[in-house]
Amino acid sequence: MPKLQKNLWKDNGWERGTQFEGGNQGHTFLARKSTDPPDAFNYVLKTLRRQNDSDRRAMFCAEVHAMDVLDHPGVISIEETNARQFREPVELYLITPRVIGTDLEQCVRSDRLSFADAVGITVSVLDILDHCH
């Protein structure tokens, strides 16, 4: 694959903030529109980790496409992406709204999750999965 054109998200008016730890398939950062206040990182920017892997690029595109067509409050919306350009020599990215809160792993480890809350979360996740299928 030819040399990738990078930072298209920047060219489209986005700024990158702090990087999140972890992430297997990609790099994830807080993000903001360049017109937003300097501390208003209300979005998340995801870039594919192995940009030169054609299979990973196709999977990234498929993931983003699935997110785009699933209309459910439990599936995050897409603010901007160039995933459909997965066959072109560009760095792929995805920008979504930032969701602030406790993730499921933190919730379970906190020992404050009641049985009723655990059942409620499980039912909500099953509802999302049912919608996806």
mmCIF file with all atom_site columns, N, CA and C in Angstrom, residues 66-78 96-97 99 120-121 123-132:
data_model
loop_
_atom_site.group_PDB
_atom_site.id
_atom_site.type_symbol
_atom_site.label_atom_id
_atom_site.label_alt_id
_atom_site.label_comp_id
_atom_site.label_asym_id
_atom_site.label_entity_id
_atom_site.label_seq_id
_atom_site.pdbx_PDB_ins_code
_atom_site.Cartn_x
_atom_site.Cartn_y
_atom_site.Cartn_z
_atom_site.occupancy
_atom_site.B_iso_or_equiv
_atom_site.pdbx_formal_charge
_atom_site.auth_seq_id
_atom_site.auth_comp_id
_atom_site.auth_asym_id
_atom_site.auth_atom_id
_atom_site.pdbx_PDB_model_num
ATOM 1  N N  . ALA A 1 66  ? -21.939 -0.934 10.298 1.00 0.00 ? 66  ALA A N  1
ATOM 2  C CA . ALA A 1 66  ? -22.932 -1.512 11.211 1.00 0.00 ? 66  ALA A CA 1
ATOM 3  C C  . ALA A 1 66  ? -23.410 -0.466 12.212 1.00 0.00 ? 66  ALA A C  1
ATOM 4  N N  . MET A 1 67  ? -22.488 0.313  12.760 1.00 0.00 ? 67  MET A N  1
ATOM 5  C CA . MET A 1 67  ? -22.871 1.372  13.700 1.00 0.00 ? 67  MET A CA 1
ATOM 6  C C  . MET A 1 67  ? -23.806 2.377  13.030 1.00 0.00 ? 67  MET A C  1
ATOM 7  N N  . ASP A 1 68  ? -23.534 2.643  11.768 1.00 0.00 ? 68  ASP A N  1
ATOM 8  C CA . ASP A 1 68  ? -24.288 3.649  11.028 1.00 0.00 ? 68  ASP A CA 1
ATOM 9  C C  . ASP A 1 68  ? -25.733 3.222  10.762 1.00 0.00 ? 68  ASP A C  1
ATOM 10 N N  . VAL A 1 69  ? -25.952 1.940  10.520 1.00 0.00 ? 69  VAL A N  1
ATOM 11 C CA . VAL A 1 69  ? -27.300 1.484  10.165 1.00 0.00 ? 69  VAL A CA 1
ATOM 12 C C  . VAL A 1 69  ? -28.132 1.049  11.371 1.00 0.00 ? 69  VAL A C  1
ATOM 13 N N  . LEU A 1 70  ? -27.501 0.817  12.503 1.00 0.00 ? 70  LEU A N  1
ATOM 14 C CA . LEU A 1 70  ? -28.238 0.381  13.686 1.00 0.00 ? 70  LEU A CA 1
ATOM 15 C C  . LEU A 1 70  ? -28.791 1.593  14.422 1.00 0.00 ? 70  LEU A C  1
ATOM 16 N N  . ASP A 1 71  ? -30.089 1.760  14.353 1.00 0.00 ? 71  ASP A N  1
ATOM 17 C CA . ASP A 1 71  ? -30.747 2.893  14.982 1.00 0.00 ? 71  ASP A CA 1
ATOM 18 C C  . ASP A 1 71  ? -31.315 2.444  16.322 1.00 0.00 ? 71  ASP A C  1
ATOM 19 N N  . HIS A 1 72  ? -30.504 2.579  17.359 1.00 0.00 ? 72  HIS A N  1
ATOM 20 C CA . HIS A 1 72  ? -30.900 2.141  18.695 1.00 0.00 ? 72  HIS A CA 1
ATOM 21 C C  . HIS A 1 72  ? -30.204 3.044  19.706 1.00 0.00 ? 72  HIS A C  1
ATOM 22 N N  . PRO A 1 73  ? -30.890 3.443  20.767 1.00 0.00 ? 73  PRO A N  1
ATOM 23 C CA . PRO A 1 73  ? -30.246 4.332  21.745 1.00 0.00 ? 73  PRO A CA 1
ATOM 24 C C  . PRO A 1 73  ? -29.037 3.711  22.443 1.00 0.00 ? 73  PRO A C  1
ATOM 25 N N  . GLY A 1 74  ? -28.909 2.399  22.406 1.00 0.00 ? 74  GLY A N  1
ATOM 26 C CA . GLY A 1 74  ? -27.764 1.738  23.029 1.00 0.00 ? 74  GLY A CA 1
ATOM 27 C C  . GLY A 1 74  ? -26.571 1.588  22.111 1.00 0.00 ? 74  GLY A C  1
ATOM 28 N N  . VAL A 1 75  ? -26.701 2.008  20.855 1.00 0.00 ? 75  VAL A N  1
ATOM 29 C CA . VAL A 1 75  ? -25.594 1.948  19.888 1.00 0.00 ? 75  VAL A CA 1
ATOM 30 C C  . VAL A 1 75  ? -25.146 3.382  19.634 1.00 0.00 ? 75  VAL A C  1
ATOM 31 N N  . ILE A 1 76  ? -23.886 3.647  19.855 1.00 0.00 ? 76  ILE A N  1
ATOM 32 C CA . ILE A 1 76  ? -23.374 5.013  19.730 1.00 0.00 ? 76  ILE A CA 1
ATOM 33 C C  . ILE A 1 76  ? -23.498 5.517  18.297 1.00 0.00 ? 76  ILE A C  1
ATOM 34 N N  . SER A 1 77  ? -23.769 6.791  18.167 1.00 0.00 ? 77  SER A N  1
ATOM 35 C CA . SER A 1 77  ? -23.902 7.387  16.837 1.00 0.00 ? 77  SER A CA 1
ATOM 36 C C  . SER A 1 77  ? -22.526 7.794  16.291 1.00 0.00 ? 77  SER A C  1
ATOM 37 N N  . ILE A 1 78  ? -22.495 8.039  15.012 1.00 0.00 ? 78  ILE A N  1
ATOM 38 C CA . ILE A 1 78  ? -21.262 8.452  14.343 1.00 0.00 ? 78  ILE A CA 1
ATOM 39 C C  . ILE A 1 78  ? -21.345 9.947  14.066 1.00 0.00 ? 78  ILE A C  1
ATOM 40 N N  . THR A 1 96  ? -16.973 9.733  17.383 1.00 0.00 ? 96  THR A N  1
ATOM 41 C CA . THR A 1 96  ? -18.274 9.523  17.997 1.00 0.00 ? 96  THR A CA 1
ATOM 42 C C  . THR A 1 96  ? -18.438 10.492 19.162 1.00 0.00 ? 96  THR A C  1
ATOM 43 N N  . PRO A 1 97  ? -19.678 10.707 19.592 1.00 0.00 ? 97  PRO A N  1
ATOM 44 C CA . PRO A 1 97  ? -19.856 11.491 20.812 1.00 0.00 ? 97  PRO A CA 1
ATOM 45 C C  . PRO A 1 97  ? -19.210 10.765 21.990 1.00 0.00 ? 97  PRO A C  1
ATOM 46 N N  . VAL A 1 99  ? -19.190 9.389  25.662 1.00 0.00 ? 99  VAL A N  1
ATOM 47 C CA . VAL A 1 99  ? -20.145 8.939  26.668 1.00 0.00 ? 99  VAL A CA 1
ATOM 48 C C  . VAL A 1 99  ? -19.414 8.957  28.009 1.00 0.00 ? 99  VAL A C  1
ATOM 49 N N  . GLY A 1 120 ? -30.812 -5.616 35.313 1.00 0.00 ? 120 GLY A N  1
ATOM 50 C CA . GLY A 1 120 ? -31.236 -4.517 34.444 1.00 0.00 ? 120 GLY A CA 1
ATOM 51 C C  . GLY A 1 120 ? -30.231 -4.248 33.331 1.00 0.00 ? 120 GLY A C  1
ATOM 52 N N  . ILE A 1 121 ? -28.952 -4.247 33.669 1.00 0.00 ? 121 ILE A N  1
ATOM 53 C CA . ILE A 1 121 ? -27.896 -4.045 32.660 1.00 0.00 ? 121 ILE A CA 1
ATOM 54 C C  . ILE A 1 121 ? -27.912 -5.184 31.654 1.00 0.00 ? 121 ILE A C  1
ATOM 55 N N  . VAL A 1 123 ? -30.392 -7.143 30.800 1.00 0.00 ? 123 VAL A N  1
ATOM 56 C CA . VAL A 1 123 ? -31.578 -7.025 29.946 1.00 0.00 ? 123 VAL A CA 1
ATOM 57 C C  . VAL A 1 123 ? -31.355 -5.934 28.893 1.00 0.00 ? 123 VAL A C  1
ATOM 58 N N  . SER A 1 124 ? -30.753 -4.819 29.286 1.00 0.00 ? 124 SER A N  1
ATOM 59 C CA . SER A 1 124 ? -30.471 -3.737 28.330 1.00 0.00 ? 124 SER A CA 1
ATOM 60 C C  . SER A 1 124 ? -29.507 -4.192 27.233 1.00 0.00 ? 124 SER A C  1
ATOM 61 N N  . VAL A 1 125 ? -28.463 -4.910 27.623 1.00 0.00 ? 125 VAL A N  1
ATOM 62 C CA . VAL A 1 125 ? -27.501 -5.410 26.630 1.00 0.00 ? 125 VAL A CA 1
ATOM 63 C C  . VAL A 1 125 ? -28.172 -6.415 25.713 1.00 0.00 ? 125 VAL A C  1
ATOM 64 N N  . LEU A 1 126 ? -29.010 -7.282 26.254 1.00 0.00 ? 126 LEU A N  1
ATOM 65 C CA . LEU A 1 126 ? -29.721 -8.252 25.430 1.00 0.00 ? 126 LEU A CA 1
ATOM 66 C C  . LEU A 1 126 ? -30.682 -7.553 24.449 1.00 0.00 ? 126 LEU A C  1
ATOM 67 N N  . ASP A 1 127 ? -31.284 -6.453 24.887 1.00 0.00 ? 127 ASP A N  1
ATOM 68 C CA . ASP A 1 127 ? -32.157 -5.679 24.003 1.00 0.00 ? 127 ASP A CA 1
ATOM 69 C C  . ASP A 1 127 ? -31.350 -5.128 22.819 1.00 0.00 ? 127 ASP A C  1
ATOM 70 N N  . ILE A 1 128 ? -30.168 -4.611 23.108 1.00 0.00 ? 128 ILE A N  1
ATOM 71 C CA . ILE A 1 128 ? -29.300 -4.088 22.031 1.00 0.00 ? 128 ILE A CA 1
ATOM 72 C C  . ILE A 1 128 ? -28.911 -5.218 21.082 1.00 0.00 ? 128 ILE A C  1
ATOM 73 N N  . LEU A 1 129 ? -28.513 -6.365 21.632 1.00 0.00 ? 129 LEU A N  1
ATOM 74 C CA . LEU A 1 129 ? -28.129 -7.497 20.792 1.00 0.00 ? 129 LEU A CA 1
ATOM 75 C C  . LEU A 1 129 ? -29.303 -7.978 19.934 1.00 0.00 ? 129 LEU A C  1
ATOM 76 N N  . ASP A 1 130 ? -30.492 -8.015 20.529 1.00 0.00 ? 130 ASP A N  1
ATOM 77 C CA . ASP A 1 130 ? -31.683 -8.415 19.778 1.00 0.00 ? 130 ASP A CA 1
ATOM 78 C C  . ASP A 1 130 ? -31.918 -7.449 18.604 1.00 0.00 ? 130 ASP A C  1
ATOM 79 N N  . HIS A 1 131 ? -31.784 -6.172 18.877 1.00 0.00 ? 131 HIS A N  1
ATOM 80 C CA . HIS A 1 131 ? -31.957 -5.168 17.807 1.00 0.00 ? 131 HIS A CA 1
ATOM 81 C C  . HIS A 1 131 ? -30.914 -5.355 16.701 1.00 0.00 ? 131 HIS A C  1
ATOM 82 N N  . CYS A 1 132 ? -29.689 -5.653 17.096 1.00 0.00 ? 132 CYS A N  1
ATOM 83 C CA . CYS A 1 132 ? -28.604 -5.820 16.114 1.00 0.00 ? 132 CYS A CA 1
ATOM 84 C C  . CYS A 1 132 ? -28.824 -7.042 15.221 1.00 0.00 ? 132 CYS A C  1
#
